[in-house]
Short mmCIF file of N, CA, C and O in Angstrom, two decimals:
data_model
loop_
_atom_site.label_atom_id
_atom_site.label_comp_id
_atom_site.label_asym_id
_atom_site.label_seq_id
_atom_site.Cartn_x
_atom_site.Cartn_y
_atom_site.Cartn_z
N UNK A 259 70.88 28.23 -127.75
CA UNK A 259 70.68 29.64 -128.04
C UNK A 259 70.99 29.89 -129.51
O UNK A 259 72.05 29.54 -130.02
N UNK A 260 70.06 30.48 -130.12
CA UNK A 260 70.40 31.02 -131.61
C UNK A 260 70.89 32.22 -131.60
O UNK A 260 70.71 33.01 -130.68
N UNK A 261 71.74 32.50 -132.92
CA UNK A 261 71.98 33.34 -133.26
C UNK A 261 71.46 34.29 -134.79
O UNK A 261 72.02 35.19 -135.41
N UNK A 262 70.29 33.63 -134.95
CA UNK A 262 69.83 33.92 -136.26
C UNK A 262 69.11 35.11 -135.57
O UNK A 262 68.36 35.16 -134.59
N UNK A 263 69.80 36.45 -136.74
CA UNK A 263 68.45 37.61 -136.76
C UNK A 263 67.74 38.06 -137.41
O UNK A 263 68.15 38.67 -138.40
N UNK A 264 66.74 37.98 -137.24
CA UNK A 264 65.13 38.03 -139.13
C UNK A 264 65.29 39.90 -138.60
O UNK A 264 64.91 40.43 -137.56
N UNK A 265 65.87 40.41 -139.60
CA UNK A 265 65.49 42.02 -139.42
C UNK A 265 65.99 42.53 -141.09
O UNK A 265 66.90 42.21 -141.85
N UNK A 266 65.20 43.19 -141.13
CA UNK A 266 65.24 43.79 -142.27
C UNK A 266 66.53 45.02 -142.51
O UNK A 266 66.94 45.55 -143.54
N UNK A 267 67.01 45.23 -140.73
CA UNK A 267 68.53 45.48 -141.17
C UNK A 267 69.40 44.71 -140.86
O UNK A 267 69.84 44.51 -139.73
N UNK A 268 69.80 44.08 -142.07
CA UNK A 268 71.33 43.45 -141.78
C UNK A 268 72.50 44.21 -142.26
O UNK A 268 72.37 45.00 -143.20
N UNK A 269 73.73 44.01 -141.62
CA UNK A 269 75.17 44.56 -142.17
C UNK A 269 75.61 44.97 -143.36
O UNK A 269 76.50 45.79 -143.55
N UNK A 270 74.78 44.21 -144.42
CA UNK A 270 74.73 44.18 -145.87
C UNK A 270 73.32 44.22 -146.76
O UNK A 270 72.30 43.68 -146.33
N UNK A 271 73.35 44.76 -147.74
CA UNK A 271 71.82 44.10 -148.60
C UNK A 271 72.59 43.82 -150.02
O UNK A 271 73.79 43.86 -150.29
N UNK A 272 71.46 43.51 -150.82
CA UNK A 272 71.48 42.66 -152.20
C UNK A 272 70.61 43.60 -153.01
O UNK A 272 69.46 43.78 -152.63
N UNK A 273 71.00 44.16 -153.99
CA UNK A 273 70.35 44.49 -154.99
C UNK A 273 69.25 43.08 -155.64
O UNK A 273 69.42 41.92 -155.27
N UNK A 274 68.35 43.43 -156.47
CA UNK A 274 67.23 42.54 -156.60
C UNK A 274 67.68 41.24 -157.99
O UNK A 274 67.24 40.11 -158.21
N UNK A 275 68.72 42.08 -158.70
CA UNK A 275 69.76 41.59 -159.86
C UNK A 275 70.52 40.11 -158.84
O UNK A 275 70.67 38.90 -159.00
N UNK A 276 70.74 40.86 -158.08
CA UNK A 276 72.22 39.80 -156.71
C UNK A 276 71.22 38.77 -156.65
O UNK A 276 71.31 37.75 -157.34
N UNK A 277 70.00 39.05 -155.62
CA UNK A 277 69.37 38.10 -155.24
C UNK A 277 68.74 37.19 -155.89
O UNK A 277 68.67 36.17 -155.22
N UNK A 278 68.16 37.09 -157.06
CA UNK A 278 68.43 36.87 -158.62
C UNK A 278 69.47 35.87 -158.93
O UNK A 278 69.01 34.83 -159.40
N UNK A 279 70.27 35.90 -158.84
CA UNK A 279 71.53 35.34 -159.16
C UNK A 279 71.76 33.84 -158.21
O UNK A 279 71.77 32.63 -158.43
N UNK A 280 71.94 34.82 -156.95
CA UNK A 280 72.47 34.14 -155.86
C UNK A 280 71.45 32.58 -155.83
O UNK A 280 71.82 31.41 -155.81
N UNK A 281 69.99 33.21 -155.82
CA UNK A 281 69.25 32.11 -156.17
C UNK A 281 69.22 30.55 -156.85
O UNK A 281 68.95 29.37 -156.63
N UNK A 282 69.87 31.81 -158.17
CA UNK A 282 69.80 30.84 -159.52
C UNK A 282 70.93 30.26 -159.51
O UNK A 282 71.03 29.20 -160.12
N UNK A 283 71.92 30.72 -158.91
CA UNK A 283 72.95 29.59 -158.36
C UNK A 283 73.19 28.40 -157.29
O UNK A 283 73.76 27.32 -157.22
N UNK A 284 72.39 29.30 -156.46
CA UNK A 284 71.93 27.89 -155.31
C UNK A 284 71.22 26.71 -156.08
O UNK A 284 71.37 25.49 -156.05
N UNK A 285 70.51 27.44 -156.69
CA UNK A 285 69.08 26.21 -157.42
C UNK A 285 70.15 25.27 -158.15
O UNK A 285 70.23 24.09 -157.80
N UNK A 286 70.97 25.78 -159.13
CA UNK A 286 71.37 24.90 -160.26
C UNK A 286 72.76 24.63 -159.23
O UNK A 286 73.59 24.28 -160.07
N UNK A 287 73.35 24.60 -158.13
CA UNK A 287 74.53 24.00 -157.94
C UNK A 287 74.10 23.00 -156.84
O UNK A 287 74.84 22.42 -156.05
N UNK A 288 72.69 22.91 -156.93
CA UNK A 288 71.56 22.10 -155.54
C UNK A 288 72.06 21.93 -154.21
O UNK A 288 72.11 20.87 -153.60
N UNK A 289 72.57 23.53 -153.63
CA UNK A 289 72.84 23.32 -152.81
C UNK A 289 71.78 23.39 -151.62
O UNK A 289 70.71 23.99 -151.74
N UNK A 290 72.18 22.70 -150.38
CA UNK A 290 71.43 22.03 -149.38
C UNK A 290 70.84 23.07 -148.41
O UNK A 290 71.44 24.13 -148.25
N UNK A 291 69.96 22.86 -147.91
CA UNK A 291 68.74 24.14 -146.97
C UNK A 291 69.71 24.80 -145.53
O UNK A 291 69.48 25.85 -144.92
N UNK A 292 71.02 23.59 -145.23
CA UNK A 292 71.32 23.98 -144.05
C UNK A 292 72.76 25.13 -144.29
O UNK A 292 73.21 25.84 -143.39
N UNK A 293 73.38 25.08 -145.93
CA UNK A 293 74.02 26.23 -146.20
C UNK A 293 73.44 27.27 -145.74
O UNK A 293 72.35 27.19 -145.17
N UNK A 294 74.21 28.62 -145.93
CA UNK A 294 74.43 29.95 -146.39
C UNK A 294 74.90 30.34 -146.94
O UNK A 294 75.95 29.85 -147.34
N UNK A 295 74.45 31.49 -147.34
CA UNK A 295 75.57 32.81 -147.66
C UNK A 295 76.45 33.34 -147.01
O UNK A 295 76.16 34.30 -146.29
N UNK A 296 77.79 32.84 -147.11
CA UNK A 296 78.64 33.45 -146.25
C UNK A 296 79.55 34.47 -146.70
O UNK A 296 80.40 34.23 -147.55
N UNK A 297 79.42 35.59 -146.17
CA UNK A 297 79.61 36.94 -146.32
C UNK A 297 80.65 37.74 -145.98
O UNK A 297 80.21 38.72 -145.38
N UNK A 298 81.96 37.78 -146.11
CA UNK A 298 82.90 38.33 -145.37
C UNK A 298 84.20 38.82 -145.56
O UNK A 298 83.97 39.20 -146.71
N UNK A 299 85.17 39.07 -145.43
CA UNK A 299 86.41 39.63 -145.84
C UNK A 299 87.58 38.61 -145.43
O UNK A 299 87.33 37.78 -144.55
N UNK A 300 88.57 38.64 -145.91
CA UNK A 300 90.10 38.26 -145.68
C UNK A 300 91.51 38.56 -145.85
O UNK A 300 91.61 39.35 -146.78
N UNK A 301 92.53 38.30 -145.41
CA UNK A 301 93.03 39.29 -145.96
C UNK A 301 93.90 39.03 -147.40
O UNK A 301 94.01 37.97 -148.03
N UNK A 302 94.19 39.70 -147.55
CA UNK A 302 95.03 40.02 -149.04
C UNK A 302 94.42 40.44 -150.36
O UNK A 302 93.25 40.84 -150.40
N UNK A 303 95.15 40.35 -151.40
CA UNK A 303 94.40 41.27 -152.41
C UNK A 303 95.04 42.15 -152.88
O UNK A 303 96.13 42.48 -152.41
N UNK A 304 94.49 42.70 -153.90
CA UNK A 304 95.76 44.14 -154.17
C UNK A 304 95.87 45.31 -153.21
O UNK A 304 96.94 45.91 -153.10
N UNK A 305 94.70 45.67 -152.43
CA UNK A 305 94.55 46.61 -151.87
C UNK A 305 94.33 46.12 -150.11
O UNK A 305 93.81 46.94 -149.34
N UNK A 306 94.74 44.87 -149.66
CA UNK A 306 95.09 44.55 -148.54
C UNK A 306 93.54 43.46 -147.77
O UNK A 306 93.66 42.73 -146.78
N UNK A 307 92.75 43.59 -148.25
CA UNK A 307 91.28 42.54 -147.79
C UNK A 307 90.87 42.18 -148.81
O UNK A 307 91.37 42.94 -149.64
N UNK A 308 90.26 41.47 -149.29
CA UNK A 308 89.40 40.36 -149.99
C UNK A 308 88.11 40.17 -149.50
O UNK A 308 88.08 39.67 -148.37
N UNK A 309 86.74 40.49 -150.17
CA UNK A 309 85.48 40.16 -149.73
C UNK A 309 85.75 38.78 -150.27
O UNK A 309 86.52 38.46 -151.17
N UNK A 310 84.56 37.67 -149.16
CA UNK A 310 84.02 36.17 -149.18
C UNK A 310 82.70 36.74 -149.50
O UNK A 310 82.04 37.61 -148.93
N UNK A 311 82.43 35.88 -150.81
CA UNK A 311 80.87 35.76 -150.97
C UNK A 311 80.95 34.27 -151.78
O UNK A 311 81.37 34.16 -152.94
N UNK A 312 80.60 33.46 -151.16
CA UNK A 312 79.98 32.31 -151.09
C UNK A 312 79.37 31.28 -150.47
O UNK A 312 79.41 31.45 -149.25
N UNK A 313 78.68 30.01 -150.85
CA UNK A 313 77.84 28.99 -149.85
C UNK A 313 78.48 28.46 -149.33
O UNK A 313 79.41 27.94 -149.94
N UNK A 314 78.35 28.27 -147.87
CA UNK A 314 79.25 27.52 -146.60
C UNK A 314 78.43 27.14 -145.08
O UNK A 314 77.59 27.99 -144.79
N UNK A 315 78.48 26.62 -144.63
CA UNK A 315 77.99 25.92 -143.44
C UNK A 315 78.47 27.10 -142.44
O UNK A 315 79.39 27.89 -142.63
N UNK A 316 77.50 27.00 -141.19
CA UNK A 316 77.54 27.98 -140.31
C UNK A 316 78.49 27.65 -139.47
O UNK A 316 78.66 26.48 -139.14
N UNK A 317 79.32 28.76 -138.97
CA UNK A 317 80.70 28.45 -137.97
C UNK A 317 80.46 29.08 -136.59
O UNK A 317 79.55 29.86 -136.31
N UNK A 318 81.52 28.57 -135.68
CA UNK A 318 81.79 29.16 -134.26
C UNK A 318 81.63 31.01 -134.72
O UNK A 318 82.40 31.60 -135.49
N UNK A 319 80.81 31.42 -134.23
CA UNK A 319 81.05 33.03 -134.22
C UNK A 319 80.38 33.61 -135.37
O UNK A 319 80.75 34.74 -135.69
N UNK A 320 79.35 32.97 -136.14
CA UNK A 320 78.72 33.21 -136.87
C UNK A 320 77.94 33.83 -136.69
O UNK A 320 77.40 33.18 -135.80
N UNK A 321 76.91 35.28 -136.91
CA UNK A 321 75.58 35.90 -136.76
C UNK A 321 74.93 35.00 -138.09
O UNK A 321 75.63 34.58 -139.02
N UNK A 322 73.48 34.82 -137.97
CA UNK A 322 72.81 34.69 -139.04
C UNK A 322 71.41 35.77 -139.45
O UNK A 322 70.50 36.22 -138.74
N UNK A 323 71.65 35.89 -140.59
CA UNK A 323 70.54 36.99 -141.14
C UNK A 323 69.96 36.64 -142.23
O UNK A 323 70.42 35.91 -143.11
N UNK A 324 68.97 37.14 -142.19
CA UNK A 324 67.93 36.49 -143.45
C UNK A 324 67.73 37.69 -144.10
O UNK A 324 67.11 38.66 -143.69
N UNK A 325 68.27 37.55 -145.12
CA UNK A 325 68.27 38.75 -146.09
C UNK A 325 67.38 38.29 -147.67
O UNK A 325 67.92 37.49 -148.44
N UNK A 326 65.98 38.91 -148.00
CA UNK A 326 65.31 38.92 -149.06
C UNK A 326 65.32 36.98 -149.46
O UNK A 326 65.28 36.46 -150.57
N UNK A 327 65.39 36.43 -148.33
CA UNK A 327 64.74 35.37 -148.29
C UNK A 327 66.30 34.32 -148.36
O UNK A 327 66.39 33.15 -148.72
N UNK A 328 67.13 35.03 -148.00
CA UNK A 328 68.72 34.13 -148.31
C UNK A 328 69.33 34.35 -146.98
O UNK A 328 69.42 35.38 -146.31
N UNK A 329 69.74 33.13 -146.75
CA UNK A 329 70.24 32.78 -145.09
C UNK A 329 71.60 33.41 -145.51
O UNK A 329 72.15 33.09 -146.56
N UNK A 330 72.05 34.24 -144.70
CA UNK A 330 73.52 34.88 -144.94
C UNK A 330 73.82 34.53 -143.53
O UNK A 330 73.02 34.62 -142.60
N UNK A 331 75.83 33.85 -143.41
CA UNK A 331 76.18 33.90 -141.93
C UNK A 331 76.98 35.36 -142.13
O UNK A 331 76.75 35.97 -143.17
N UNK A 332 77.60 35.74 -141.49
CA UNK A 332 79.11 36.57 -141.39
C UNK A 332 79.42 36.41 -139.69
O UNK A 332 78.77 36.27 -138.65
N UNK A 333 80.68 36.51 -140.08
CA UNK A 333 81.53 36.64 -138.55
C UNK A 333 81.28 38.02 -137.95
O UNK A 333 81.30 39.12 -138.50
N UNK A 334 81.07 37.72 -136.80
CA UNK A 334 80.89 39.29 -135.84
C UNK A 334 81.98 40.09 -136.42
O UNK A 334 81.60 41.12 -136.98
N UNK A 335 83.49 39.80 -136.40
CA UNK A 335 84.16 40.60 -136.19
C UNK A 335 84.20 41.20 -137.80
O UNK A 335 85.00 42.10 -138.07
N UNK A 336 83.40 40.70 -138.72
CA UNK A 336 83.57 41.57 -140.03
C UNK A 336 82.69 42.07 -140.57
O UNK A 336 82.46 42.10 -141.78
N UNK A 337 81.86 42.69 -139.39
CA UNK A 337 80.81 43.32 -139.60
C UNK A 337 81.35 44.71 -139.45
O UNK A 337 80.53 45.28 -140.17
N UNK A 338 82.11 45.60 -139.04
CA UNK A 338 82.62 46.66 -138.92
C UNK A 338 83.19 47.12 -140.13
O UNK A 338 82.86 48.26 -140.47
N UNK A 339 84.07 46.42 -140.95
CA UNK A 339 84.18 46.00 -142.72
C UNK A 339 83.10 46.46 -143.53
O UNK A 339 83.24 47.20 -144.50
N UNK A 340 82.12 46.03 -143.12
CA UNK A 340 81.14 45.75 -144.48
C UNK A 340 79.86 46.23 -144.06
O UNK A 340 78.96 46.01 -144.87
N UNK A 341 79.39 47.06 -142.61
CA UNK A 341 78.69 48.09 -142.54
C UNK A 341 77.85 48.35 -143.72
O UNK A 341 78.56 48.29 -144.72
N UNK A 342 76.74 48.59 -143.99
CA UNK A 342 76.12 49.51 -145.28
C UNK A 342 76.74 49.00 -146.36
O UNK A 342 76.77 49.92 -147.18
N UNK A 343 77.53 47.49 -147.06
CA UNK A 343 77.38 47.69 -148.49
C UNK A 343 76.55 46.80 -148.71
O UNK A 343 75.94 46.01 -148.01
N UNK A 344 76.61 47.08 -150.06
CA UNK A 344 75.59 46.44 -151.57
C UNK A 344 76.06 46.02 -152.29
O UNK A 344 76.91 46.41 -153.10
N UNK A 345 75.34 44.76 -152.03
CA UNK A 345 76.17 43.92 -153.43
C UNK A 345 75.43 43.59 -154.75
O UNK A 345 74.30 43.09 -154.78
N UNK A 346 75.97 43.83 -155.56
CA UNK A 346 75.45 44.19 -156.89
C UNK A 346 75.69 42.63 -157.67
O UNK A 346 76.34 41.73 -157.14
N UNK A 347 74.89 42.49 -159.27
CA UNK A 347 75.22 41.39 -160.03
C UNK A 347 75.35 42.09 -161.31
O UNK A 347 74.33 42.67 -161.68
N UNK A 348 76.32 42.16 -162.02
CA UNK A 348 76.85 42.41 -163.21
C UNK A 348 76.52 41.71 -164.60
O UNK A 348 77.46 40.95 -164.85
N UNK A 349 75.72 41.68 -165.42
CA UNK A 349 75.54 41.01 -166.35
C UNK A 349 75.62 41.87 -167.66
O UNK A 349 74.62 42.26 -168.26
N UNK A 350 77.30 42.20 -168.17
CA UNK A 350 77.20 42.84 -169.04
C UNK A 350 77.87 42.66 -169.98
O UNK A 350 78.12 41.46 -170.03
N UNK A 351 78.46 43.33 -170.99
CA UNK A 351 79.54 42.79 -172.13
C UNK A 351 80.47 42.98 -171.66
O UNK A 351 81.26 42.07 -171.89
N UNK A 352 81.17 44.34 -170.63
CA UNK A 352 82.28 44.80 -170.36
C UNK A 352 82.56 43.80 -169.04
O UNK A 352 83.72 43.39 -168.92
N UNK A 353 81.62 43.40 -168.10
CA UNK A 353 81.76 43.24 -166.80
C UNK A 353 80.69 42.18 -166.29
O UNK A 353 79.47 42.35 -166.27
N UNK A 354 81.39 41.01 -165.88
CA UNK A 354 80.06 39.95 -165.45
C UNK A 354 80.69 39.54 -164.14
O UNK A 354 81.88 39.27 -163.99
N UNK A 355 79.48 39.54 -162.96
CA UNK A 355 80.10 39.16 -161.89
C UNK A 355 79.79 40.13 -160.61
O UNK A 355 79.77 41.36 -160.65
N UNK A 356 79.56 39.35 -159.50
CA UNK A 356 78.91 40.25 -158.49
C UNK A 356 80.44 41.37 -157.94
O UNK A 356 81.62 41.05 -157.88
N UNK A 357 79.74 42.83 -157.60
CA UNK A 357 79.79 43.81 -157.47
C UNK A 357 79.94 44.46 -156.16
O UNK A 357 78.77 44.58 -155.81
N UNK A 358 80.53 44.85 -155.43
CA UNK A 358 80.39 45.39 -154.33
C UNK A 358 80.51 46.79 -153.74
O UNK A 358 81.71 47.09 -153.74
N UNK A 359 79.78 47.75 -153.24
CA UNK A 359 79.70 48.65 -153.19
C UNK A 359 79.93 48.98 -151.34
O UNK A 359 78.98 48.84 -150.57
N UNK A 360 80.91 49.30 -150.99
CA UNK A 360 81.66 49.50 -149.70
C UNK A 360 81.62 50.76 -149.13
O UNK A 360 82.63 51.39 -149.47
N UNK A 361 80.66 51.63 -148.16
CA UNK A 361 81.09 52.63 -148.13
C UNK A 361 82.32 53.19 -147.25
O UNK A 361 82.78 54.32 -147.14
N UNK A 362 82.74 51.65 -146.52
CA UNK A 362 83.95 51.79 -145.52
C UNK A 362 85.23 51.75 -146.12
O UNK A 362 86.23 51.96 -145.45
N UNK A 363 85.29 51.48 -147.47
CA UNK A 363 86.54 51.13 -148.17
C UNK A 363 87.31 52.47 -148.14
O UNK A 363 86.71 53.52 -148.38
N UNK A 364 88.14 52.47 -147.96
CA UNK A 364 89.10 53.89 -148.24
C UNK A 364 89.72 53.57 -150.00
O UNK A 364 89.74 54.55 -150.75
N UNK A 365 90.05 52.57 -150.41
CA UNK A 365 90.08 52.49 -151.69
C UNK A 365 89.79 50.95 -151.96
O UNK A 365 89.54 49.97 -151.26
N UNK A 366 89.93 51.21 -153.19
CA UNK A 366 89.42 49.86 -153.75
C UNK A 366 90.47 49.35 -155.14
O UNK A 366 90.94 50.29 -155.77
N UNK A 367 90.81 48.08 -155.57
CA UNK A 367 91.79 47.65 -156.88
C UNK A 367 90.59 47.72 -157.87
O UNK A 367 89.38 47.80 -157.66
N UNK A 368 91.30 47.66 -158.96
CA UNK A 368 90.58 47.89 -160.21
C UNK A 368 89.48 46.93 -160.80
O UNK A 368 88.52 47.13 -161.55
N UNK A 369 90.07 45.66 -160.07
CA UNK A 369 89.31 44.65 -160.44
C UNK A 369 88.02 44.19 -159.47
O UNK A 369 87.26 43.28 -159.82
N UNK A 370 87.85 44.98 -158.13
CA UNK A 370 87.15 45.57 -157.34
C UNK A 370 86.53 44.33 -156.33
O UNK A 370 85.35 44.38 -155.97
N UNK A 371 87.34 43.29 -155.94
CA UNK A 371 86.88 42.15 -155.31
C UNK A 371 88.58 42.64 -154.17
O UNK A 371 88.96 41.56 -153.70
N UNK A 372 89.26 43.43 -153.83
CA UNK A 372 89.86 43.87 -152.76
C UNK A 372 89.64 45.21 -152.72
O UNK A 372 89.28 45.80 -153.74
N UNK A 373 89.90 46.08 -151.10
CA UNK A 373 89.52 47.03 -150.70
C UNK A 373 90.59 47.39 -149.54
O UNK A 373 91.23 46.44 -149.08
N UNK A 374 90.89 48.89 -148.93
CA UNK A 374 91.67 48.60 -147.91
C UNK A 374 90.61 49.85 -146.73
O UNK A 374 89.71 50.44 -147.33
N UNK A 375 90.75 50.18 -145.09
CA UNK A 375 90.16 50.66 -144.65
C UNK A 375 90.87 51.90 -144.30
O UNK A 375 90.30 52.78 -143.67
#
């Protein structure tokens, strides 16, 4: 039984900058067809969770979604977390580095890679 779902709504999306990126990092770090994007939170941080965004092999309890052509896993249970955000790619003088836009966060640290609910 799979758990992969092709829908154009998944838990999360990618700005076109992200997907962009995410790409051009898969390409040049040659990583392998049976990765993903693995997508998800943990805890600690300044503000008590930590988003996961990086390539990793699919686990026990994994959903899979195909998002703008990028295999993303996340864990069921951190899908309630990360509902509706967007993840952004930063390419600027002040700020380089993907971005996340949470609308479940009750706040967020300054440096904006922790969040609390």
């Amino acid at each position: 039984m799979s758990n992969t779902v092709e829908t154009t709504f998944a838990p999360v999306s990618f700005t076109e900058t992200a997907v962009k990126e995410l790409l051009k990092l898969k390409d040049q770090q040659e990583i392998a067809d049976d990765f993903g994007l693995r997508v998800g939170v943990e805890g600690g941080g300044c503000s008590g969770m930590s988003y996961v965004l990086g390539f990793d092999q699919k686990k026990d309890g994994d959903q899979e979604f195909i998002v703008d052509g990028i295999k993303i896993f996340m864990h069921k249970a951190h899908q309630m977390y990360l509902l509706g955000m967007q993840v952004d790619w930063q390419d600027g003088l002040n700020s380089r580095g993907f971005t996340f836009s949470n609308p479940n966060a009750a706040s967020s640290c300054g440096c904006g890679t922790s969040f609390s609910v």
